[in-house]
PDB file of C-alpha atoms in Angstrom:
ATOM      1  CA  UNK A   1     -32.169  14.815  -8.117  1.00 64.00           C
ATOM      2  CA  UNK A   2     -30.676  16.405 -11.521  1.00 73.00           C
ATOM      3  CA  UNK A   3     -29.706  14.217 -14.349  1.00 77.00           C
ATOM      4  CA  UNK A   4     -27.145  15.204 -17.013  1.00 73.00           C
ATOM      5  CA  UNK A   5     -27.255  13.738 -20.751  1.00 83.00           C
ATOM      6  CA  UNK A   6     -23.856  13.598 -22.224  1.00 81.00           C
ATOM      7  CA  UNK A   7     -22.293  11.996 -25.200  1.00 87.00           C
ATOM      8  CA  UNK A   8     -19.535   9.724 -25.498  1.00 86.00           C
ATOM      9  CA  UNK A   9     -17.065  12.368 -26.413  1.00 85.00           C
ATOM     10  CA  UNK A  10     -17.889  14.362 -22.911  1.00 83.00           C
ATOM     11  CA  UNK A  11     -17.925  11.223 -20.934  1.00 79.00           C
ATOM     12  CA  UNK A  12     -14.137  10.920 -22.289  1.00 80.00           C
ATOM     13  CA  UNK A  13     -13.267  14.618 -22.014  1.00 81.00           C
ATOM     14  CA  UNK A  14     -14.540  14.789 -18.325  1.00 78.00           C
ATOM     15  CA  UNK A  15     -12.895  11.111 -17.585  1.00 75.00           C
ATOM     16  CA  UNK A  16      -9.465  12.169 -19.174  1.00 76.00           C
ATOM     17  CA  UNK A  17      -9.842  15.557 -16.852  1.00 75.00           C
ATOM     18  CA  UNK A  18      -9.864  13.396 -14.274  1.00 66.00           C
ATOM     19  CA  UNK A  19      -7.086  10.892 -15.081  1.00 64.00           C
ATOM     20  CA  UNK A  20      -4.230  14.044 -15.962  1.00 61.00           C
ATOM     21  CA  UNK A  21      -5.603  15.596 -12.020  1.00 56.00           C
ATOM     22  CA  UNK A  22      -4.418  12.323 -10.427  1.00 54.00           C
ATOM     23  CA  UNK A  23      -1.330  11.909 -12.265  1.00 51.00           C
ATOM     24  CA  UNK A  24      -0.343  15.547 -11.204  1.00 48.00           C
ATOM     25  CA  UNK A  25      -1.610  14.265  -7.656  1.00 47.00           C
ATOM     26  CA  UNK A  26      -4.153  17.161  -7.526  1.00 43.00           C
ATOM     27  CA  UNK A  27      -5.970  14.612  -5.713  1.00 40.00           C
ATOM     28  CA  UNK A  28      -3.317  13.438  -3.280  1.00 42.00           C
ATOM     29  CA  UNK A  29      -4.202  12.134   0.252  1.00 44.00           C
ATOM     30  CA  UNK A  30      -2.312  13.653   3.262  1.00 48.00           C
ATOM     31  CA  UNK A  31      -1.545  10.322   5.156  1.00 53.00           C
ATOM     32  CA  UNK A  32       0.137  12.656   7.885  1.00 58.00           C
ATOM     33  CA  UNK A  33      -2.567  14.141   8.952  1.00 65.00           C
ATOM     34  CA  UNK A  34      -0.864  17.429   8.845  1.00 72.00           C
ATOM     35  CA  UNK A  35       2.264  16.425  10.807  1.00 76.00           C
ATOM     36  CA  UNK A  36       5.926  16.719   9.416  1.00 82.00           C
ATOM     37  CA  UNK A  37       7.770  13.138   9.083  1.00 83.00           C
ATOM     38  CA  UNK A  38       9.813  14.202  13.009  1.00 85.00           C
ATOM     39  CA  UNK A  39       6.499  15.140  14.419  1.00 86.00           C
ATOM     40  CA  UNK A  40       4.755  11.604  12.763  1.00 87.00           C
ATOM     41  CA  UNK A  41       8.070   9.409  14.236  1.00 89.00           C
ATOM     42  CA  UNK A  42       7.837  11.017  17.622  1.00 89.00           C
ATOM     43  CA  UNK A  43       4.013  10.637  17.557  1.00 90.00           C
ATOM     44  CA  UNK A  44       4.356   6.893  16.779  1.00 93.00           C
ATOM     45  CA  UNK A  45       7.151   6.370  19.088  1.00 94.00           C
ATOM     46  CA  UNK A  46       5.145   7.925  22.310  1.00 94.00           C
ATOM     47  CA  UNK A  47       2.323   5.021  20.974  1.00 95.00           C
ATOM     48  CA  UNK A  48       5.117   2.088  20.959  1.00 96.00           C
ATOM     49  CA  UNK A  49       6.610   3.844  24.273  1.00 96.00           C
ATOM     50  CA  UNK A  50       3.120   3.700  25.728  1.00 97.00           C
ATOM     51  CA  UNK A  51       2.026   0.429  24.501  1.00 97.00           C
ATOM     52  CA  UNK A  52       5.461  -1.246  26.452  1.00 97.00           C
ATOM     53  CA  UNK A  53       4.508   0.578  29.687  1.00 97.00           C
ATOM     54  CA  UNK A  54       1.128  -1.001  29.534  1.00 97.00           C
ATOM     55  CA  UNK A  55       3.061  -4.081  28.633  1.00 97.00           C
ATOM     56  CA  UNK A  56       1.219  -4.725  25.448  1.00 96.00           C
ATOM     57  CA  UNK A  57       3.014  -6.971  23.602  1.00 95.00           C
ATOM     58  CA  UNK A  58       2.861  -8.098  19.589  1.00 92.00           C
ATOM     59  CA  UNK A  59       1.519 -11.734  18.730  1.00 93.00           C
ATOM     60  CA  UNK A  60       4.680 -13.152  19.560  1.00 95.00           C
ATOM     61  CA  UNK A  61       4.614 -11.748  22.829  1.00 95.00           C
ATOM     62  CA  UNK A  62       7.612  -9.567  22.751  1.00 95.00           C
ATOM     63  CA  UNK A  63       7.763  -5.748  23.650  1.00 96.00           C
ATOM     64  CA  UNK A  64       7.720  -3.308  20.406  1.00 96.00           C
ATOM     65  CA  UNK A  65      10.645  -1.659  19.192  1.00 94.00           C
ATOM     66  CA  UNK A  66      10.754   2.183  19.687  1.00 94.00           C
ATOM     67  CA  UNK A  67      11.435   2.654  15.843  1.00 93.00           C
ATOM     68  CA  UNK A  68       8.616   5.459  14.964  1.00 91.00           C
ATOM     69  CA  UNK A  69       7.370   3.022  12.736  1.00 90.00           C
ATOM     70  CA  UNK A  70       3.458   1.327  12.714  1.00 91.00           C
ATOM     71  CA  UNK A  71       2.509   0.130   9.619  1.00 89.00           C
ATOM     72  CA  UNK A  72      -0.758  -2.182   9.224  1.00 90.00           C
ATOM     73  CA  UNK A  73      -1.860  -5.182  10.461  1.00 89.00           C
ATOM     74  CA  UNK A  74      -1.196  -8.180   9.934  1.00 90.00           C
ATOM     75  CA  UNK A  75       2.082  -7.563  10.042  1.00 91.00           C
ATOM     76  CA  UNK A  76       3.556  -4.687  11.905  1.00 93.00           C
ATOM     77  CA  UNK A  77       4.098  -5.527  15.129  1.00 95.00           C
ATOM     78  CA  UNK A  78       3.236  -2.138  16.628  1.00 95.00           C
ATOM     79  CA  UNK A  79      -0.521  -2.672  14.749  1.00 94.00           C
ATOM     80  CA  UNK A  80      -0.571  -6.027  16.333  1.00 96.00           C
ATOM     81  CA  UNK A  81      -0.127  -4.156  19.822  1.00 96.00           C
ATOM     82  CA  UNK A  82      -2.213  -1.376  19.037  1.00 96.00           C
ATOM     83  CA  UNK A  83      -5.316  -3.699  18.085  1.00 96.00           C
ATOM     84  CA  UNK A  84      -4.768  -5.480  21.204  1.00 96.00           C
ATOM     85  CA  UNK A  85      -5.014  -2.108  23.686  1.00 96.00           C
ATOM     86  CA  UNK A  86      -8.482  -1.010  21.350  1.00 96.00           C
ATOM     87  CA  UNK A  87      -9.701  -4.890  22.368  1.00 96.00           C
ATOM     88  CA  UNK A  88      -8.477  -4.255  25.851  1.00 96.00           C
ATOM     89  CA  UNK A  89     -10.466  -1.212  25.990  1.00 96.00           C
ATOM     90  CA  UNK A  90     -13.681  -1.883  23.927  1.00 95.00           C
ATOM     91  CA  UNK A  91     -12.255  -0.201  20.741  1.00 93.00           C
ATOM     92  CA  UNK A  92     -12.864  -1.874  17.140  1.00 91.00           C
ATOM     93  CA  UNK A  93      -9.397  -3.255  17.046  1.00 92.00           C
ATOM     94  CA  UNK A  94      -8.129  -2.060  13.847  1.00 93.00           C
ATOM     95  CA  UNK A  95      -4.621  -1.768  14.886  1.00 93.00           C
ATOM     96  CA  UNK A  96      -5.091   2.190  13.851  1.00 92.00           C
ATOM     97  CA  UNK A  97      -4.173   4.617  16.521  1.00 92.00           C
ATOM     98  CA  UNK A  98      -6.760   7.333  16.147  1.00 90.00           C
ATOM     99  CA  UNK A  99      -9.734   9.506  17.840  1.00 90.00           C
ATOM    100  CA  UNK A 100     -11.662   6.618  19.116  1.00 92.00           C
ATOM    101  CA  UNK A 101      -8.692   4.824  20.924  1.00 94.00           C
ATOM    102  CA  UNK A 102      -7.533   8.426  22.143  1.00 91.00           C
ATOM    103  CA  UNK A 103     -11.218   9.121  23.248  1.00 93.00           C
ATOM    104  CA  UNK A 104     -11.698   5.659  25.324  1.00 95.00           C
ATOM    105  CA  UNK A 105      -8.587   5.631  27.074  1.00 96.00           C
ATOM    106  CA  UNK A 106      -9.288   5.131  31.233  1.00 96.00           C
ATOM    107  CA  UNK A 107      -7.453   8.665  32.680  1.00 96.00           C
ATOM    108  CA  UNK A 108      -4.482   6.673  33.984  1.00 96.00           C
ATOM    109  CA  UNK A 109      -3.582   5.566  30.803  1.00 96.00           C
ATOM    110  CA  UNK A 110      -4.042   9.388  29.104  1.00 95.00           C
ATOM    111  CA  UNK A 111      -1.703  10.784  31.563  1.00 95.00           C
ATOM    112  CA  UNK A 112       1.112   7.800  31.040  1.00 96.00           C
ATOM    113  CA  UNK A 113       0.429   8.141  26.994  1.00 94.00           C
ATOM    114  CA  UNK A 114       1.073  12.092  27.612  1.00 92.00           C
ATOM    115  CA  UNK A 115       4.501  11.388  29.547  1.00 94.00           C
ATOM    116  CA  UNK A 116       5.334   9.211  26.664  1.00 92.00           C
ATOM    117  CA  UNK A 117       4.656  11.485  23.595  1.00 85.00           C
ATOM    118  CA  UNK A 118       6.039  14.738  25.352  1.00 82.00           C
TER     119      UNK A 118
END
């Protein structure tokens, strides 16, 4: 491991470059994983459709609205239902639909899910 020694002026210059770059959003994170807004909306509606067909409800025992909005735990009803489904298939119940959830789905669930997202 190399070590570098810099003075306070150089340290301030480097930090200033970082602040400038982030304020210009050069380091912007892609929260939609390359999906357009309409693709994300349809994808989320597909997840909601699937959970309703599986009869997975929110924490109040209600089915999900097909509104294309997922949100985050603990307040999002869709995320609550996702977490319940994740728990039922042995996935970390974080309320975020991703690779782990998709890969652990039983074959029958995958068929139903694909019908919902198409």
